[in-house]
Amino acid sequence: MPADLDLSPLLVGVGLLVFGLYLNRNAIRERRLTRRLRRITRRADRLFAREDAVAATRLRQDTARLRRRTADAVLPSLAEALLWHADEHGTAGRMRSALAYAEEAAATADRYAERDPGAAVRPNLTLGRMLAVLDDDRAALPRLRQAHAYARLDPDRDPATDIQRVLVAANLSLVLRRAGAVDEAVQLARWAVTVDRGLDHRDLPAFTGAGTAYAHLALALALADAGQDGRAAAEESRQVWQTLIETGAFAEDETDGPAYARYALAYTLRPFDPAAAAAHARAAAVAAERLHARTPARYARLLTQAQALVRSLSAPAGTPPRSPS
């Protein structure tokens, strides 16, 4: 080594680097955890595409580690990972486990909602919808209201964010209507349909058309309970679902949307064409029976209500039942 080579600047630089790493150890750790969550999310995508049992086990292990080690910066990603578990169990009909994951995801989201309200929307929406499916509107309503509040606070105005707002408003409208707040339900559903019509759906994945369908479904049912004509909205919902099925965005019997749309048609047609209403009610019940046969816990409420509508349309003076979520 040359005698005149001064290493002091290098040593100072190394010292500053080490000191900087020490000061920023939490930020570095958060970035590392964020990268890990991204890998988990990609693994979850592959898992639910292939139903890979090994990937499912690894996903559970990774999520358990993140629960113990998580930093604030990765809480949104953790909530998303928990939602994957909720979706996995819900699709399989394991509703108790699905609900537990959804509750944890929503609780996690509430911890970061003040700084990132947009990322807190889906966990609360998922929990609210799951509670409604399980026939617990009383618990679903505050969660859907919370999701709606977060959606209003979200500063993003891109199409993907707006279609999420549409879906939140539609689901809140459905539960409000069953709770007897019909005027508010109509207002929310009209707003959802208006926002949806202003979107360029070419900028959105095809499956987001479900938001369009649910917005019209919610409007149809709310209008009917408000003593107005909801037939056009119900027919729009049915047509959207038909297109989604025909184009392959959803597989036949993969979703309960078509059954809900048939229910809405029957519900709104009752004062105008009882025979057509009865036909649509029977179609809704048949679709609900197929779904229920595969995953009873998930579709028990839908089947019960579809069958009740069939009975009410067969009776000389039946009492209209409540509609599904």
PDB file of C-alpha atoms in Angstrom, residues 78-256:
ATOM      1  CA  LEU A  78     -50.842  -7.266   5.647  1.00  0.00           C
ATOM      2  CA  ALA A  79     -54.543  -6.425   5.459  1.00  0.00           C
ATOM      3  CA  GLU A  80     -54.544  -7.457   1.789  1.00  0.00           C
ATOM      4  CA  ALA A  81     -52.873 -10.763   2.644  1.00  0.00           C
ATOM      5  CA  LEU A  82     -55.471 -11.411   5.327  1.00  0.00           C
ATOM      6  CA  LEU A  83     -58.204 -10.722   2.776  1.00  0.00           C
ATOM      7  CA  TRP A  84     -56.754 -13.436   0.550  1.00  0.00           C
ATOM      8  CA  HIS A  85     -57.232 -15.873   3.417  1.00  0.00           C
ATOM      9  CA  ALA A  86     -60.785 -14.600   3.968  1.00  0.00           C
ATOM     10  CA  ASP A  87     -61.571 -15.075   0.279  1.00  0.00           C
ATOM     11  CA  GLU A  88     -60.038 -18.547   0.252  1.00  0.00           C
ATOM     12  CA  HIS A  89     -62.118 -19.739   3.198  1.00  0.00           C
ATOM     13  CA  GLY A  90     -65.259 -17.956   2.024  1.00  0.00           C
ATOM     14  CA  THR A  91     -65.077 -19.532  -1.428  1.00  0.00           C
ATOM     15  CA  ALA A  92     -64.763 -22.934   0.209  1.00  0.00           C
ATOM     16  CA  GLY A  93     -67.729 -22.206   2.476  1.00  0.00           C
ATOM     17  CA  ARG A  94     -65.684 -22.123   5.689  1.00  0.00           C
ATOM     18  CA  MET A  95     -67.488 -19.006   6.805  1.00  0.00           C
ATOM     19  CA  ARG A  96     -66.362 -18.948  10.441  1.00  0.00           C
ATOM     20  CA  SER A  97     -62.697 -18.919   9.390  1.00  0.00           C
ATOM     21  CA  ALA A  98     -63.430 -16.466   6.574  1.00  0.00           C
ATOM     22  CA  LEU A  99     -65.139 -14.107   9.001  1.00  0.00           C
ATOM     23  CA  ALA A 100     -62.206 -14.277  11.439  1.00  0.00           C
ATOM     24  CA  TYR A 101     -59.736 -13.289   8.721  1.00  0.00           C
ATOM     25  CA  ALA A 102     -62.023 -10.534   7.446  1.00  0.00           C
ATOM     26  CA  GLU A 103     -62.391  -9.125  10.965  1.00  0.00           C
ATOM     27  CA  GLU A 104     -58.619  -9.117  11.434  1.00  0.00           C
ATOM     28  CA  ALA A 105     -58.127  -7.432   8.060  1.00  0.00           C
ATOM     29  CA  ALA A 106     -60.645  -4.698   8.904  1.00  0.00           C
ATOM     30  CA  ALA A 107     -59.102  -4.145  12.337  1.00  0.00           C
ATOM     31  CA  THR A 108     -55.669  -3.889  10.704  1.00  0.00           C
ATOM     32  CA  ALA A 109     -57.021  -1.418   8.151  1.00  0.00           C
ATOM     33  CA  ASP A 110     -58.503   0.797  10.840  1.00  0.00           C
ATOM     34  CA  ARG A 111     -54.994   1.233  12.265  1.00  0.00           C
ATOM     35  CA  TYR A 112     -53.703   2.955   9.118  1.00  0.00           C
ATOM     36  CA  ALA A 113     -56.936   4.467   7.782  1.00  0.00           C
ATOM     37  CA  GLU A 114     -56.119   7.983   8.952  1.00  0.00           C
ATOM     38  CA  ARG A 115     -53.043   8.178   6.741  1.00  0.00           C
ATOM     39  CA  ASP A 116     -54.323   5.965   3.895  1.00  0.00           C
ATOM     40  CA  PRO A 117     -58.144   5.831   3.851  1.00  0.00           C
ATOM     41  CA  GLY A 118     -58.275   4.393   0.352  1.00  0.00           C
ATOM     42  CA  ALA A 119     -56.411   1.258   1.387  1.00  0.00           C
ATOM     43  CA  ALA A 120     -58.831   0.773   4.291  1.00  0.00           C
ATOM     44  CA  VAL A 121     -61.926   0.578   2.074  1.00  0.00           C
ATOM     45  CA  ARG A 122     -61.765  -3.003   0.821  1.00  0.00           C
ATOM     46  CA  PRO A 123     -61.140  -4.692   4.186  1.00  0.00           C
ATOM     47  CA  ASN A 124     -64.198  -2.989   5.679  1.00  0.00           C
ATOM     48  CA  LEU A 125     -66.275  -3.635   2.571  1.00  0.00           C
ATOM     49  CA  THR A 126     -65.317  -7.313   2.602  1.00  0.00           C
ATOM     50  CA  LEU A 127     -66.244  -7.699   6.259  1.00  0.00           C
ATOM     51  CA  GLY A 128     -69.526  -5.854   5.778  1.00  0.00           C
ATOM     52  CA  ARG A 129     -70.509  -7.984   2.796  1.00  0.00           C
ATOM     53  CA  MET A 130     -69.566 -11.186   4.615  1.00  0.00           C
ATOM     54  CA  LEU A 131     -71.682 -10.253   7.621  1.00  0.00           C
ATOM     55  CA  ALA A 132     -74.606  -9.498   5.308  1.00  0.00           C
ATOM     56  CA  VAL A 133     -74.217 -12.869   3.595  1.00  0.00           C
ATOM     57  CA  LEU A 134     -74.362 -14.447   7.049  1.00  0.00           C
ATOM     58  CA  ASP A 135     -77.656 -12.664   7.762  1.00  0.00           C
ATOM     59  CA  ASP A 136     -76.211 -10.201  10.271  1.00  0.00           C
ATOM     60  CA  ASP A 137     -77.236  -6.832   8.848  1.00  0.00           C
ATOM     61  CA  ARG A 138     -76.987  -5.194  12.262  1.00  0.00           C
ATOM     62  CA  ALA A 139     -73.234  -5.869  12.343  1.00  0.00           C
ATOM     63  CA  ALA A 140     -72.789  -5.323   8.606  1.00  0.00           C
ATOM     64  CA  LEU A 141     -74.232  -1.811   8.564  1.00  0.00           C
ATOM     65  CA  PRO A 142     -71.521  -0.027  10.625  1.00  0.00           C
ATOM     66  CA  ARG A 143     -68.758  -1.754   8.675  1.00  0.00           C
ATOM     67  CA  LEU A 144     -70.262  -0.722   5.346  1.00  0.00           C
ATOM     68  CA  ARG A 145     -70.756   2.814   6.639  1.00  0.00           C
ATOM     69  CA  GLN A 146     -67.088   2.810   7.651  1.00  0.00           C
ATOM     70  CA  ALA A 147     -66.053   1.613   4.199  1.00  0.00           C
ATOM     71  CA  HIS A 148     -68.180   4.364   2.649  1.00  0.00           C
ATOM     72  CA  ALA A 149     -66.584   6.992   4.912  1.00  0.00           C
ATOM     73  CA  TYR A 150     -63.085   5.849   3.952  1.00  0.00           C
ATOM     74  CA  ALA A 151     -64.058   5.869   0.270  1.00  0.00           C
ATOM     75  CA  ARG A 152     -65.202   9.483   0.551  1.00  0.00           C
ATOM     76  CA  LEU A 153     -61.900  10.446   2.178  1.00  0.00           C
ATOM     77  CA  ASP A 154     -59.799   8.723  -0.486  1.00  0.00           C
ATOM     78  CA  PRO A 155     -58.209  11.473  -2.629  1.00  0.00           C
ATOM     79  CA  ASP A 156     -57.745   9.213  -5.669  1.00  0.00           C
ATOM     80  CA  ARG A 157     -60.153   9.740  -8.550  1.00  0.00           C
ATOM     81  CA  ASP A 158     -59.012   7.058 -10.971  1.00  0.00           C
ATOM     82  CA  PRO A 159     -61.535   4.610 -12.510  1.00  0.00           C
ATOM     83  CA  ALA A 160     -60.469   1.684 -10.288  1.00  0.00           C
ATOM     84  CA  THR A 161     -61.062   3.763  -7.165  1.00  0.00           C
ATOM     85  CA  ASP A 162     -64.393   5.017  -8.452  1.00  0.00           C
ATOM     86  CA  ILE A 163     -65.689   1.534  -9.250  1.00  0.00           C
ATOM     87  CA  GLN A 164     -64.804   0.558  -5.686  1.00  0.00           C
ATOM     88  CA  ARG A 165     -66.855   3.529  -4.465  1.00  0.00           C
ATOM     89  CA  VAL A 166     -69.730   2.283  -6.618  1.00  0.00           C
ATOM     90  CA  LEU A 167     -69.545  -1.185  -5.074  1.00  0.00           C
ATOM     91  CA  VAL A 168     -69.385   0.219  -1.532  1.00  0.00           C
ATOM     92  CA  ALA A 169     -72.399   2.473  -2.081  1.00  0.00           C
ATOM     93  CA  ALA A 170     -74.381  -0.381  -3.676  1.00  0.00           C
ATOM     94  CA  ASN A 171     -73.746  -2.758  -0.783  1.00  0.00           C
ATOM     95  CA  LEU A 172     -74.516  -0.083   1.801  1.00  0.00           C
ATOM     96  CA  SER A 173     -77.749   0.710  -0.052  1.00  0.00           C
ATOM     97  CA  LEU A 174     -78.802  -2.948   0.020  1.00  0.00           C
ATOM     98  CA  VAL A 175     -78.345  -3.214   3.797  1.00  0.00           C
ATOM     99  CA  LEU A 176     -79.893   0.195   4.511  1.00  0.00           C
ATOM    100  CA  ARG A 177     -82.978  -0.807   2.574  1.00  0.00           C
ATOM    101  CA  ARG A 178     -83.420  -3.951   4.635  1.00  0.00           C
ATOM    102  CA  ALA A 179     -82.946  -1.838   7.764  1.00  0.00           C
ATOM    103  CA  GLY A 180     -85.885   0.345   6.680  1.00  0.00           C
ATOM    104  CA  ALA A 181     -83.858   3.413   5.589  1.00  0.00           C
ATOM    105  CA  VAL A 182     -85.357   3.315   2.109  1.00  0.00           C
ATOM    106  CA  ASP A 183     -84.850   6.982   1.190  1.00  0.00           C
ATOM    107  CA  GLU A 184     -81.148   6.825   2.021  1.00  0.00           C
ATOM    108  CA  ALA A 185     -80.890   3.525   0.147  1.00  0.00           C
ATOM    109  CA  VAL A 186     -82.403   5.085  -2.990  1.00  0.00           C
ATOM    110  CA  GLN A 187     -80.100   8.096  -2.755  1.00  0.00           C
ATOM    111  CA  LEU A 188     -76.960   5.973  -2.419  1.00  0.00           C
ATOM    112  CA  ALA A 189     -77.953   3.619  -5.222  1.00  0.00           C
ATOM    113  CA  ARG A 190     -78.740   6.532  -7.571  1.00  0.00           C
ATOM    114  CA  TRP A 191     -75.341   8.017  -6.769  1.00  0.00           C
ATOM    115  CA  ALA A 192     -73.624   4.696  -7.473  1.00  0.00           C
ATOM    116  CA  VAL A 193     -75.339   4.326 -10.847  1.00  0.00           C
ATOM    117  CA  THR A 194     -74.505   7.928 -11.779  1.00  0.00           C
ATOM    118  CA  VAL A 195     -70.814   7.495 -10.937  1.00  0.00           C
ATOM    119  CA  ASP A 196     -70.696   4.181 -12.794  1.00  0.00           C
ATOM    120  CA  ARG A 197     -72.192   5.701 -15.945  1.00  0.00           C
ATOM    121  CA  GLY A 198     -69.459   8.337 -15.926  1.00  0.00           C
ATOM    122  CA  LEU A 199     -66.676   5.736 -16.002  1.00  0.00           C
ATOM    123  CA  ASP A 200     -64.841   4.535 -19.079  1.00  0.00           C
ATOM    124  CA  HIS A 201     -65.028   0.806 -18.425  1.00  0.00           C
ATOM    125  CA  ARG A 202     -62.419   0.170 -21.103  1.00  0.00           C
ATOM    126  CA  ASP A 203     -59.889   1.315 -18.489  1.00  0.00           C
ATOM    127  CA  LEU A 204     -61.066  -1.352 -16.039  1.00  0.00           C
ATOM    128  CA  PRO A 205     -60.782  -5.153 -15.886  1.00  0.00           C
ATOM    129  CA  ALA A 206     -63.902  -6.893 -17.163  1.00  0.00           C
ATOM    130  CA  PHE A 207     -64.777  -8.387 -13.769  1.00  0.00           C
ATOM    131  CA  THR A 208     -65.327  -4.910 -12.299  1.00  0.00           C
ATOM    132  CA  GLY A 209     -68.594  -4.904 -14.248  1.00  0.00           C
ATOM    133  CA  ALA A 210     -69.945  -6.650 -11.158  1.00  0.00           C
ATOM    134  CA  GLY A 211     -69.930  -3.225  -9.501  1.00  0.00           C
ATOM    135  CA  THR A 212     -72.175  -1.918 -12.273  1.00  0.00           C
ATOM    136  CA  ALA A 213     -74.531  -4.859 -11.838  1.00  0.00           C
ATOM    137  CA  TYR A 214     -74.772  -4.463  -8.063  1.00  0.00           C
ATOM    138  CA  ALA A 215     -75.390  -0.720  -8.354  1.00  0.00           C
ATOM    139  CA  HIS A 216     -78.414  -1.324 -10.611  1.00  0.00           C
ATOM    140  CA  LEU A 217     -79.571  -4.191  -8.403  1.00  0.00           C
ATOM    141  CA  ALA A 218     -79.490  -1.946  -5.339  1.00  0.00           C
ATOM    142  CA  LEU A 219     -81.368   0.803  -7.167  1.00  0.00           C
ATOM    143  CA  ALA A 220     -84.027  -1.613  -8.426  1.00  0.00           C
ATOM    144  CA  LEU A 221     -84.818  -2.993  -4.983  1.00  0.00           C
ATOM    145  CA  ALA A 222     -84.717   0.390  -3.239  1.00  0.00           C
ATOM    146  CA  LEU A 223     -87.042   1.926  -5.834  1.00  0.00           C
ATOM    147  CA  ALA A 224     -89.482  -0.961  -5.446  1.00  0.00           C
ATOM    148  CA  ASP A 225     -89.625  -0.509  -1.688  1.00  0.00           C
ATOM    149  CA  ALA A 226     -90.065   3.233  -2.179  1.00  0.00           C
ATOM    150  CA  GLY A 227     -93.170   2.527  -4.277  1.00  0.00           C
ATOM    151  CA  GLN A 228     -91.440   3.372  -7.565  1.00  0.00           C
ATOM    152  CA  ASP A 229     -90.740   1.381 -10.723  1.00  0.00           C
ATOM    153  CA  GLY A 230     -87.444  -0.496 -10.462  1.00  0.00           C
ATOM    154  CA  ARG A 231     -87.885  -2.748 -13.487  1.00  0.00           C
ATOM    155  CA  ALA A 232     -85.423  -0.941 -15.774  1.00  0.00           C
ATOM    156  CA  ALA A 233     -82.659  -1.040 -13.171  1.00  0.00           C
ATOM    157  CA  ALA A 234     -83.307  -4.732 -12.483  1.00  0.00           C
ATOM    158  CA  GLU A 235     -83.183  -5.555 -16.192  1.00  0.00           C
ATOM    159  CA  GLU A 236     -79.935  -3.604 -16.531  1.00  0.00           C
ATOM    160  CA  SER A 237     -78.417  -5.676 -13.731  1.00  0.00           C
ATOM    161  CA  ARG A 238     -79.526  -8.897 -15.418  1.00  0.00           C
ATOM    162  CA  GLN A 239     -78.073  -7.838 -18.771  1.00  0.00           C
ATOM    163  CA  VAL A 240     -74.733  -6.861 -17.244  1.00  0.00           C
ATOM    164  CA  TRP A 241     -74.439 -10.230 -15.530  1.00  0.00           C
ATOM    165  CA  GLN A 242     -75.388 -12.017 -18.743  1.00  0.00           C
ATOM    166  CA  THR A 243     -72.610 -10.181 -20.587  1.00  0.00           C
ATOM    167  CA  LEU A 244     -70.084 -10.942 -17.853  1.00  0.00           C
ATOM    168  CA  ILE A 245     -70.931 -14.650 -18.062  1.00  0.00           C
ATOM    169  CA  GLU A 246     -70.951 -14.773 -21.876  1.00  0.00           C
ATOM    170  CA  THR A 247     -67.599 -13.001 -22.185  1.00  0.00           C
ATOM    171  CA  GLY A 248     -65.964 -15.249 -19.593  1.00  0.00           C
ATOM    172  CA  ALA A 249     -65.369 -12.596 -16.936  1.00  0.00           C
ATOM    173  CA  PHE A 250     -67.204 -14.976 -14.590  1.00  0.00           C
ATOM    174  CA  ALA A 251     -67.870 -18.681 -14.980  1.00  0.00           C
ATOM    175  CA  GLU A 252     -71.398 -20.056 -14.774  1.00  0.00           C
ATOM    176  CA  ASP A 253     -72.382 -20.496 -11.127  1.00  0.00           C
ATOM    177  CA  GLU A 254     -69.121 -18.874  -9.994  1.00  0.00           C
ATOM    178  CA  THR A 255     -71.001 -15.887  -8.597  1.00  0.00           C
ATOM    179  CA  ASP A 256     -74.364 -15.249  -6.983  1.00  0.00           C
TER     180      ASP A 256
END
